[in-house]
Amino acid sequence: MENMFSLEGKVALVTGGVYGIGFAIGKALHDAGAKVVYNAHTEESMNIGAENYKAAGIDAKGYFCDVTDEKSVQEMIADIEKNYGGVDILVNNAGIIKRTPMTEMAVEDFRLVVDIDLIAPFICAKAVIPGMIKKGHGKIINICSMMSELGRETVSAYAAAKGGLKMLTRNICSEYGDANIQCNGIGPGYIATPQTAPLRERQPDGSRHPFDQFIIAKTPAGRWGTPEDLMGPAVFLASDASNFVNGHVLYVDGGILAYIGKQP
Ligand code: NAP
Ligand code: GCO
């Protein structure tokens, strides 16, 4: 059983894997035996990534690369192939959110969210699939969201992109399943990371943010998730243990999607 979860000899690329969910997944894949490679698109994030992996005692390789830039992604993948033998596991983690009511949202902002959260996973998957076909195996994990299923005020672009990412996941499965490539999603619930920090800010009187209270009440587990909650599911979907799981989104949400909510 233990060997089914081993990633020994595998190379894993985690996009934007410098902190938050991406870093926790990078660490999990390393702990399971993989060589971890990540990318960042700013000097600051490159430095944070280098410090975080060093502090965790992990010899990870960082690339300076914006996931929306196809040429830069292709160059990164070619370098990984040359120096580490190609990508066995791709985790499309890099992502952003903009919280703006739809009728006030600039089309440029909507496009930017779709560019990073949907088109970049296409660019990265397109870049690694030929190498995976040659190897005879591959795992692609797309980091989806509650918003792959649900809407809410202010997140139209994010929900459109993450809903699209769920369908890109199913389509990669449909198109490349016969090449022994498994493409699945992880749909994290509400996870405490910099992305959600504004939703957890304390109020001037010291009380919890109303959204924070709402999420605690809406989550059967009664708490926010942590990046560490995603480590086991990521190893499962990256390993041989999930070889017949394809086109699936594994929601790791403390039960949010199962729950209608408390009676007022
Ligand atoms: P985060 O803390 O904001 O981290 C996102 C990472 O993506 C950062 O390292 C960021 O780098 C990087 N990134 C953004 N644009 C990029 C680009 N163009 N090229 C390369 N890297 C880029 O977010 P997180 O909460 O860990 O979220 C990680 C993923 O999980 C995202 O896809 C997010 O949508 C998804 N997710 C999060 C939650 C949650 O509750 N936190 C729930 C469901 C899904 P910079 O900081 O340098 O921009
Ligand atoms: C929001 C949140 C979310 C989460 C996450 C939920 O404003 O509603 O930021 O969308 O980050 O993706 O799964």
Coordinates of N, CA and C in Angstrom, one line a residue, residues 36-218:
V36 N 10.9 18.6 -6.6 CA 9.9 19.6 -6.8 C 10.5 20.8 -7.5
V37 N 9.7 21.3 -8.5 CA 10.1 22.5 -9.3 C 8.9 23.4 -9.2
Y38 N 9.2 24.7 -9.1 CA 8.1 25.7 -9.0 C 8.5 26.9 -9.8
N39 N 7.5 27.8 -10.0 CA 7.8 29.0 -10.7 C 7.2 30.2 -10.0
A40 N 7.7 31.4 -10.2 CA 7.2 32.6 -9.7 C 7.4 33.7 -10.7
H41 N 6.5 34.8 -10.7 CA 6.6 35.8 -11.7 C 7.1 37.1 -11.2
T42 N 7.5 37.2 -9.9 CA 8.1 38.4 -9.4 C 9.4 38.0 -8.6
E43 N 10.3 39.0 -8.6 CA 11.6 38.8 -7.8 C 11.2 38.5 -6.4
E44 N 10.2 39.2 -5.8 CA 9.8 39.1 -4.4 C 9.4 37.6 -4.2
S45 N 8.5 37.1 -5.0 CA 8.0 35.7 -4.9 C 9.1 34.7 -5.1
M46 N 10.1 35.0 -6.0 CA 11.2 34.1 -6.2 C 12.0 34.0 -4.9
N47 N 12.2 35.1 -4.2 CA 12.9 35.1 -2.9 C 12.2 34.4 -1.8
I48 N 10.8 34.6 -1.8 CA 10.0 34.0 -0.7 C 10.1 32.4 -1.0
G49 N 10.0 32.0 -2.2 CA 10.0 30.6 -2.5 C 11.3 30.0 -2.1
A50 N 12.4 30.7 -2.5 CA 13.8 30.1 -2.1 C 13.9 30.0 -0.6
E51 N 13.4 31.0 0.1 CA 13.5 31.0 1.6 C 12.6 29.8 2.2
N52 N 11.4 29.7 1.7 CA 10.5 28.7 2.3 C 11.0 27.3 2.1
Y53 N 11.5 27.0 0.8 CA 11.9 25.6 0.6 C 13.2 25.4 1.4
K54 N 14.1 26.4 1.5 CA 15.3 26.2 2.2 C 15.0 25.9 3.7
A55 N 14.1 26.7 4.2 CA 13.7 26.6 5.7 C 13.1 25.2 5.9
A56 N 12.5 24.6 4.9 CA 11.9 23.3 5.1 C 12.9 22.2 4.7
G57 N 14.1 22.6 4.4 CA 15.1 21.6 4.0 C 14.9 20.9 2.7
I58 N 14.2 21.6 1.8 CA 13.9 21.0 0.5 C 14.7 21.6 -0.6
D59 N 15.4 20.8 -1.4 CA 16.2 21.2 -2.5 C 15.2 21.3 -3.7
A60 N 14.5 22.4 -3.8 CA 13.6 22.6 -4.9 C 14.2 23.6 -5.9
K61 N 13.8 23.5 -7.2 CA 14.3 24.4 -8.2 C 13.2 25.4 -8.6
G62 N 13.6 26.7 -8.5 CA 12.6 27.7 -8.9 C 12.9 28.3 -10.3
Y63 N 11.9 28.6 -11.0 CA 12.0 29.3 -12.3 C 11.3 30.6 -12.3
F64 N 11.9 31.6 -12.9 CA 11.3 32.9 -13.0 C 10.4 32.8 -14.3
C65 N 9.1 32.7 -14.1 CA 8.2 32.5 -15.3 C 6.8 32.9 -14.9
D66 N 6.2 33.7 -15.9 CA 4.8 34.1 -15.7 C 4.0 33.0 -16.5
V67 N 3.0 32.4 -15.8 CA 2.3 31.3 -16.4 C 1.4 31.8 -17.6
T68 N 1.2 33.1 -17.7 CA 0.4 33.5 -18.8 C 1.2 33.7 -20.1
D69 N 2.5 33.6 -20.0 CA 3.4 33.8 -21.1 C 3.8 32.5 -21.7
E70 N 3.2 32.1 -22.8 CA 3.4 30.8 -23.4 C 4.9 30.5 -23.7
K71 N 5.6 31.5 -24.2 CA 7.0 31.3 -24.6 C 7.8 30.9 -23.4
S72 N 7.6 31.7 -22.3 CA 8.3 31.5 -21.1 C 8.0 30.2 -20.5
V73 N 6.7 29.7 -20.5 CA 6.4 28.4 -20.0 C 7.0 27.3 -20.8
Q74 N 7.0 27.5 -22.1 CA 7.7 26.4 -23.0 C 9.1 26.3 -22.7
E75 N 9.8 27.5 -22.5 CA 11.2 27.5 -22.2 C 11.5 26.8 -20.8
M76 N 10.6 27.1 -19.9 CA 10.8 26.4 -18.5 C 10.6 24.9 -18.7
I77 N 9.6 24.5 -19.4 CA 9.4 23.0 -19.5 C 10.6 22.4 -20.3
A78 N 11.1 23.1 -21.3 CA 12.2 22.5 -22.0 C 13.4 22.4 -21.1
D79 N 13.6 23.3 -20.2 CA 14.8 23.3 -19.3 C 14.6 22.2 -18.3
I80 N 13.3 22.0 -17.8 CA 13.1 20.9 -16.8 C 13.3 19.6 -17.5
E81 N 13.0 19.5 -18.8 CA 13.2 18.2 -19.5 C 14.7 17.9 -19.6
K82 N 15.5 19.0 -20.0 CA 16.9 18.8 -20.1 C 17.6 18.5 -18.8
N83 N 17.2 19.2 -17.8 CA 18.0 19.0 -16.5 C 17.4 18.0 -15.5
Y84 N 16.1 17.7 -15.6 CA 15.5 16.8 -14.6 C 14.8 15.6 -15.3
G85 N 14.7 15.6 -16.6 CA 14.0 14.5 -17.2 C 12.6 14.6 -17.5
G86 N 12.1 15.9 -17.4 CA 10.7 16.1 -17.8 C 9.7 16.1 -16.7
V87 N 8.5 16.6 -16.9 CA 7.5 16.8 -15.8 C 6.6 15.5 -15.8
D88 N 6.6 14.9 -14.7 CA 5.6 13.7 -14.5 C 4.3 14.2 -13.9
I89 N 4.4 15.3 -13.0 CA 3.2 15.8 -12.3 C 3.2 17.3 -12.5
L90 N 2.1 17.8 -13.0 CA 1.9 19.2 -13.1 C 0.8 19.6 -12.1
V91 N 1.0 20.6 -11.3 CA 0.0 21.2 -10.4 C -0.3 22.6 -10.9
N92 N -1.4 22.9 -11.5 CA -1.8 24.2 -11.9 C -2.4 24.9 -10.7
N93 N -1.5 25.6 -10.0 CA -1.9 26.2 -8.7 C -2.0 27.8 -8.8
A94 N -1.1 28.4 -9.6 CA -1.0 29.9 -9.6 C -2.4 30.4 -9.9
G95 N -2.8 31.4 -9.2 CA -4.2 32.0 -9.4 C -4.3 33.3 -8.7
I96 N -5.3 34.1 -9.2 CA -5.7 35.3 -8.5 C -7.2 35.4 -8.4
I97 N -7.6 36.4 -7.6 CA -9.0 36.7 -7.5 C -9.2 38.2 -7.5
K98 N -10.2 38.7 -8.0 CA -10.6 40.1 -7.9 C -12.0 40.2 -7.4
R99 N -12.3 40.8 -6.3 CA -13.6 40.9 -5.8 C -14.2 42.3 -6.1
T100 N -15.0 42.3 -7.1 CA -15.7 43.5 -7.6 C -17.1 43.2 -8.1
P101 N -18.1 44.0 -7.7 CA -19.4 43.7 -8.3 C -19.3 43.7 -9.8
M102 N -20.0 42.8 -10.5 CA -19.8 42.6 -11.9 C -20.0 43.9 -12.8
T103 N -21.0 44.6 -12.4 CA -21.4 45.8 -13.2 C -20.3 46.9 -13.0
E104 N -19.5 46.8 -12.0 CA -18.4 47.8 -11.8 C -17.0 47.3 -12.3
M105 N -17.0 46.0 -12.8 CA -15.7 45.4 -13.1 C -15.2 45.8 -14.5
A106 N -14.0 46.3 -14.6 CA -13.4 46.6 -15.9 C -13.1 45.3 -16.6
V107 N -13.4 45.4 -17.9 CA -13.2 44.1 -18.7 C -11.7 43.7 -18.7
E108 N -10.8 44.6 -18.5 CA -9.4 44.2 -18.4 C -9.2 43.3 -17.2
D109 N -9.9 43.7 -16.1 CA -9.7 42.9 -14.8 C -10.3 41.5 -15.0
F110 N -11.5 41.5 -15.7 CA -12.1 40.2 -15.9 C -11.1 39.3 -16.7
R111 N -10.6 39.9 -17.8 CA -9.7 39.2 -18.7 C -8.4 38.7 -17.9
L112 N -7.9 39.5 -17.0 CA -6.7 39.1 -16.3 C -6.9 37.9 -15.4
V113 N -8.1 37.9 -14.8 CA -8.4 36.7 -13.9 C -8.6 35.4 -14.8
V114 N -9.3 35.6 -15.9 CA -9.4 34.4 -16.8 C -8.1 34.0 -17.4
D115 N -7.2 35.0 -17.7 CA -5.9 34.7 -18.2 C -5.1 33.8 -17.3
I116 N -5.1 34.2 -16.0 CA -4.2 33.5 -15.0 C -4.9 32.2 -14.5
D117 N -6.2 32.3 -14.3 CA -6.9 31.1 -13.7 C -7.3 30.1 -14.6
L118 N -7.5 30.4 -15.9 CA -8.0 29.4 -16.9 C -7.1 29.2 -18.0
I119 N -6.6 30.3 -18.7 CA -5.8 30.2 -19.9 C -4.4 29.7 -19.5
A120 N -3.9 30.1 -18.4 CA -2.5 29.6 -18.0 C -2.5 28.1 -17.7
P121 N -3.5 27.6 -17.0 CA -3.5 26.1 -16.9 C -3.5 25.4 -18.3
F122 N -4.2 26.0 -19.2 CA -4.2 25.4 -20.6 C -2.8 25.5 -21.2
I123 N -2.1 26.6 -21.0 CA -0.8 26.8 -21.5 C 0.2 25.8 -20.9
C124 N 0.1 25.6 -19.6 CA 1.0 24.8 -18.9 C 0.7 23.3 -19.2
A125 N -0.6 22.9 -19.3 CA -0.9 21.5 -19.6 C -0.5 21.2 -21.1
K126 N -0.7 22.2 -22.0 CA -0.3 22.0 -23.4 C 1.2 21.7 -23.5
A127 N 1.9 22.5 -22.6 CA 3.4 22.4 -22.7 C 3.9 21.0 -22.1
V128 N 3.2 20.4 -21.1 CA 3.8 19.2 -20.5 C 3.2 17.9 -21.2
I129 N 2.0 18.0 -21.8 CA 1.4 16.8 -22.3 C 2.3 16.0 -23.3
P130 N 2.9 16.6 -24.3 CA 3.7 15.9 -25.2 C 4.8 15.0 -24.5
G131 N 5.5 15.6 -23.5 CA 6.5 14.9 -22.7 C 5.9 13.7 -21.9
M132 N 4.7 14.0 -21.4 CA 4.0 12.9 -20.7 C 3.6 11.7 -21.6
I133 N 3.2 12.1 -22.8 CA 2.8 11.0 -23.8 C 4.1 10.2 -24.1
K134 N 5.2 10.9 -24.3 CA 6.5 10.1 -24.5 C 6.8 9.2 -23.3
K135 N 6.6 9.7 -22.1 CA 7.0 8.9 -20.9 C 6.0 7.8 -20.7
G136 N 4.8 7.9 -21.3 CA 3.8 6.9 -21.1 C 3.0 7.1 -19.8
H137 N 3.1 8.2 -19.1 CA 2.3 8.5 -18.0 C 2.3 10.0 -17.7
G138 N 1.3 10.4 -16.9 CA 1.3 11.8 -16.4 C 0.2 12.1 -15.5
K139 N 0.4 13.1 -14.6 CA -0.7 13.5 -13.7 C -0.8 15.0 -13.8
I140 N -2.0 15.5 -14.0 CA -2.2 16.9 -14.0 C -3.3 17.2 -13.0
I141 N -2.9 18.1 -12.1 CA -3.9 18.5 -11.0 C -4.2 20.0 -11.1
N142 N -5.4 20.3 -11.4 CA -5.9 21.7 -11.5 C -6.5 22.2 -10.2
I143 N -6.0 23.3 -9.7 CA -6.6 23.7 -8.4 C -7.8 24.6 -8.8
C144 N -9.0 23.9 -8.5 CA -10.3 24.5 -8.8 C -10.7 25.3 -7.6
S145 N -12.0 25.3 -7.2 CA -12.5 26.1 -6.2 C -14.0 25.7 -5.8
M146 N -14.5 26.3 -4.7 CA -15.9 26.2 -4.5 C -16.6 26.9 -5.6
M147 N -16.0 27.9 -6.2 CA -16.6 28.6 -7.3 C -16.5 27.9 -8.6
S148 N -16.0 26.6 -8.6 CA -16.2 25.8 -9.8 C -17.7 25.3 -9.8
E149 N -18.4 25.4 -8.6 CA -19.7 24.9 -8.5 C -20.7 26.0 -8.1
L150 N -20.3 27.0 -7.3 CA -21.2 28.0 -6.7 C -20.8 29.4 -7.1
G151 N -21.8 30.3 -7.1 CA -21.5 31.7 -7.3 C -21.6 32.4 -6.1
R152 N -21.2 33.7 -6.1 CA -21.5 34.6 -5.0 C -21.2 36.0 -5.5
E153 N -21.7 37.0 -4.8 CA -21.5 38.4 -5.1 C -20.0 38.7 -5.3
T154 N -19.6 39.5 -6.3 CA -18.3 40.1 -6.6 C -17.2 39.1 -7.2
V155 N -17.6 37.9 -7.4 CA -16.5 37.0 -8.0 C -16.8 36.4 -9.3
S156 N -17.5 37.2 -10.2 CA -17.9 36.7 -11.5 C -16.7 36.2 -12.3
A157 N -15.6 36.9 -12.4 CA -14.5 36.5 -13.3 C -13.9 35.2 -12.7
Y158 N -13.7 35.2 -11.4 CA -13.1 34.0 -10.7 C -14.0 32.8 -10.9
A159 N -15.3 32.9 -10.7 CA -16.2 31.8 -10.9 C -16.3 31.3 -12.3
A160 N -16.2 32.2 -13.3 CA -16.2 31.9 -14.7 C -15.0 31.1 -15.0
A161 N -13.8 31.6 -14.5 CA -12.5 30.9 -14.8 C -12.5 29.5 -14.1
K162 N -12.9 29.4 -12.8 CA -12.7 28.2 -12.1 C -13.8 27.1 -12.6
G163 N -14.9 27.6 -13.0 CA -15.9 26.7 -13.6 C -15.3 26.2 -14.9
G164 N -14.7 27.1 -15.7 CA -14.0 26.7 -16.9 C -12.9 25.7 -16.6
L165 N -12.2 25.9 -15.6 CA -11.1 25.0 -15.2 C -11.6 23.6 -14.9
K166 N -12.8 23.5 -14.3 CA -13.3 22.2 -14.0 C -13.6 21.5 -15.4
M167 N -14.1 22.2 -16.4 CA -14.4 21.6 -17.7 C -13.1 21.3 -18.5
L168 N -12.1 22.2 -18.3 CA -10.8 21.9 -18.9 C -10.2 20.6 -18.4
T169 N -10.4 20.4 -17.1 CA -10.0 19.1 -16.4 C -10.6 17.9 -17.1
R170 N -12.0 18.0 -17.2 CA -12.7 16.9 -17.8 C -12.3 16.7 -19.3
N171 N -12.0 17.8 -20.0 CA -11.6 17.6 -21.4 C -10.2 17.0 -21.5
I172 N -9.3 17.4 -20.7 CA -7.9 16.8 -20.8 C -8.0 15.3 -20.5
C173 N -8.9 15.0 -19.5 CA -9.1 13.6 -19.2 C -9.6 12.9 -20.5
S174 N -10.6 13.5 -21.1 CA -11.3 12.9 -22.3 C -10.3 12.7 -23.4
E175 N -9.4 13.7 -23.6 CA -8.6 13.7 -24.8 C -7.3 12.9 -24.6
Y176 N -6.8 12.8 -23.4 CA -5.5 12.2 -23.2 C -5.5 11.0 -22.2
G177 N -6.7 10.6 -21.8 CA -6.8 9.5 -20.8 C -6.2 8.2 -21.5
D178 N -6.4 8.1 -22.8 CA -5.8 6.9 -23.4 C -4.3 6.9 -23.5
A179 N -3.7 8.0 -23.2 CA -2.2 8.1 -23.1 C -1.7 7.9 -21.7
N180 N -2.6 7.4 -20.8 CA -2.3 7.1 -19.4 C -2.0 8.5 -18.7
I181 N -2.7 9.5 -19.1 CA -2.6 10.8 -18.3 C -3.9 10.9 -17.5
Q182 N -3.7 11.2 -16.2 CA -4.9 11.4 -15.4 C -4.9 12.9 -15.1
C183 N -6.0 13.6 -15.4 CA -6.1 15.0 -15.1 C -7.3 15.2 -14.2
N184 N -7.0 15.6 -12.9 CA -8.1 15.8 -11.9 C -8.0 17.2 -11.3
G185 N -9.0 17.6 -10.6 CA -9.0 18.9 -9.9 C -9.0 18.6 -8.4
I186 N -8.5 19.6 -7.7 CA -8.8 19.7 -6.3 C -9.6 21.0 -6.1
G187 N -10.7 20.9 -5.4 CA -11.5 22.1 -5.2 C -11.4 22.4 -3.7
P188 N -10.5 23.3 -3.3 CA -10.3 23.7 -1.9 C -11.5 24.5 -1.5
G189 N -11.9 24.3 -0.2 CA -13.0 25.1 0.4 C -12.3 26.4 0.7
Y190 N -12.8 27.0 1.8 CA -12.2 28.3 2.2 C -10.9 28.0 3.1
I191 N -9.8 28.4 2.5 CA -8.5 28.1 3.1 C -7.8 29.4 3.5
A192 N -7.2 29.4 4.7 CA -6.6 30.5 5.2 C -5.2 30.8 4.6
T193 N -5.2 31.7 3.6 CA -3.9 32.0 2.9 C -4.0 33.5 2.6
P194 N -2.9 34.1 2.0 CA -3.0 35.5 1.7 C -4.1 35.9 0.8
Q195 N -4.6 34.9 -0.1 CA -5.7 35.2 -1.0 C -7.0 35.6 -0.3
T196 N -7.2 34.9 0.9 CA -8.4 35.1 1.6 C -8.3 36.0 2.9
A197 N -7.1 36.5 3.0 CA -6.8 37.3 4.3 C -7.8 38.5 4.4
P198 N -8.2 39.2 3.3 CA -9.1 40.3 3.5 C -10.5 39.8 4.0
L199 N -10.8 38.5 3.8 CA -12.1 38.0 4.3 C -12.1 37.6 5.8
R200 N -10.9 37.6 6.3 CA -10.7 37.2 7.7 C -10.2 38.3 8.6
E201 N -10.1 39.6 8.0 CA -9.6 40.7 8.8 C -10.5 41.0 10.0
R202 N -9.9 41.2 11.1 CA -10.6 41.6 12.4 C -11.3 43.0 12.1
Q203 N -12.4 43.2 12.7 CA -13.2 44.4 12.6 C -12.5 45.4 13.6
P204 N -12.8 46.7 13.4 CA -12.2 47.7 14.4 C -12.5 47.4 15.8
D205 N -13.7 46.8 16.1 CA -14.0 46.5 17.5 C -13.5 45.1 18.0
G206 N -12.6 44.5 17.1 CA -12.0 43.3 17.5 C -12.8 42.0 17.1
S207 N -14.0 42.2 16.7 CA -14.8 41.0 16.3 C -14.4 40.4 15.0
R208 N -14.9 39.2 14.7 CA -14.5 38.6 13.4 C -15.2 39.2 12.3
H209 N -14.6 39.2 11.1 CA -15.2 39.7 9.9 C -16.5 39.0 9.6
P210 N -17.6 39.7 9.2 CA -18.8 39.0 8.9 C -18.7 37.8 8.0
F211 N -17.8 37.9 7.0 CA -17.6 36.8 6.0 C -17.0 35.6 6.7
D212 N -16.0 35.9 7.6 CA -15.4 34.9 8.4 C -16.4 34.1 9.2
Q213 N -17.3 34.8 9.9 CA -18.4 34.2 10.6 C -19.3 33.4 9.7
F214 N -19.6 33.9 8.6 CA -20.4 33.2 7.6 C -19.8 31.9 7.2
I215 N -18.5 31.9 6.9 CA -17.8 30.7 6.4 C -17.8 29.6 7.5
I216 N -17.5 30.1 8.8 CA -17.5 29.1 9.9 C -18.9 28.4 10.0
A217 N -19.9 29.2 9.9 CA -21.3 28.7 10.0 C -21.6 27.8 8.8
K218 N -21.1 28.1 7.7 CA -21.4 27.3 6.4 C -20.6 26.1 6.3

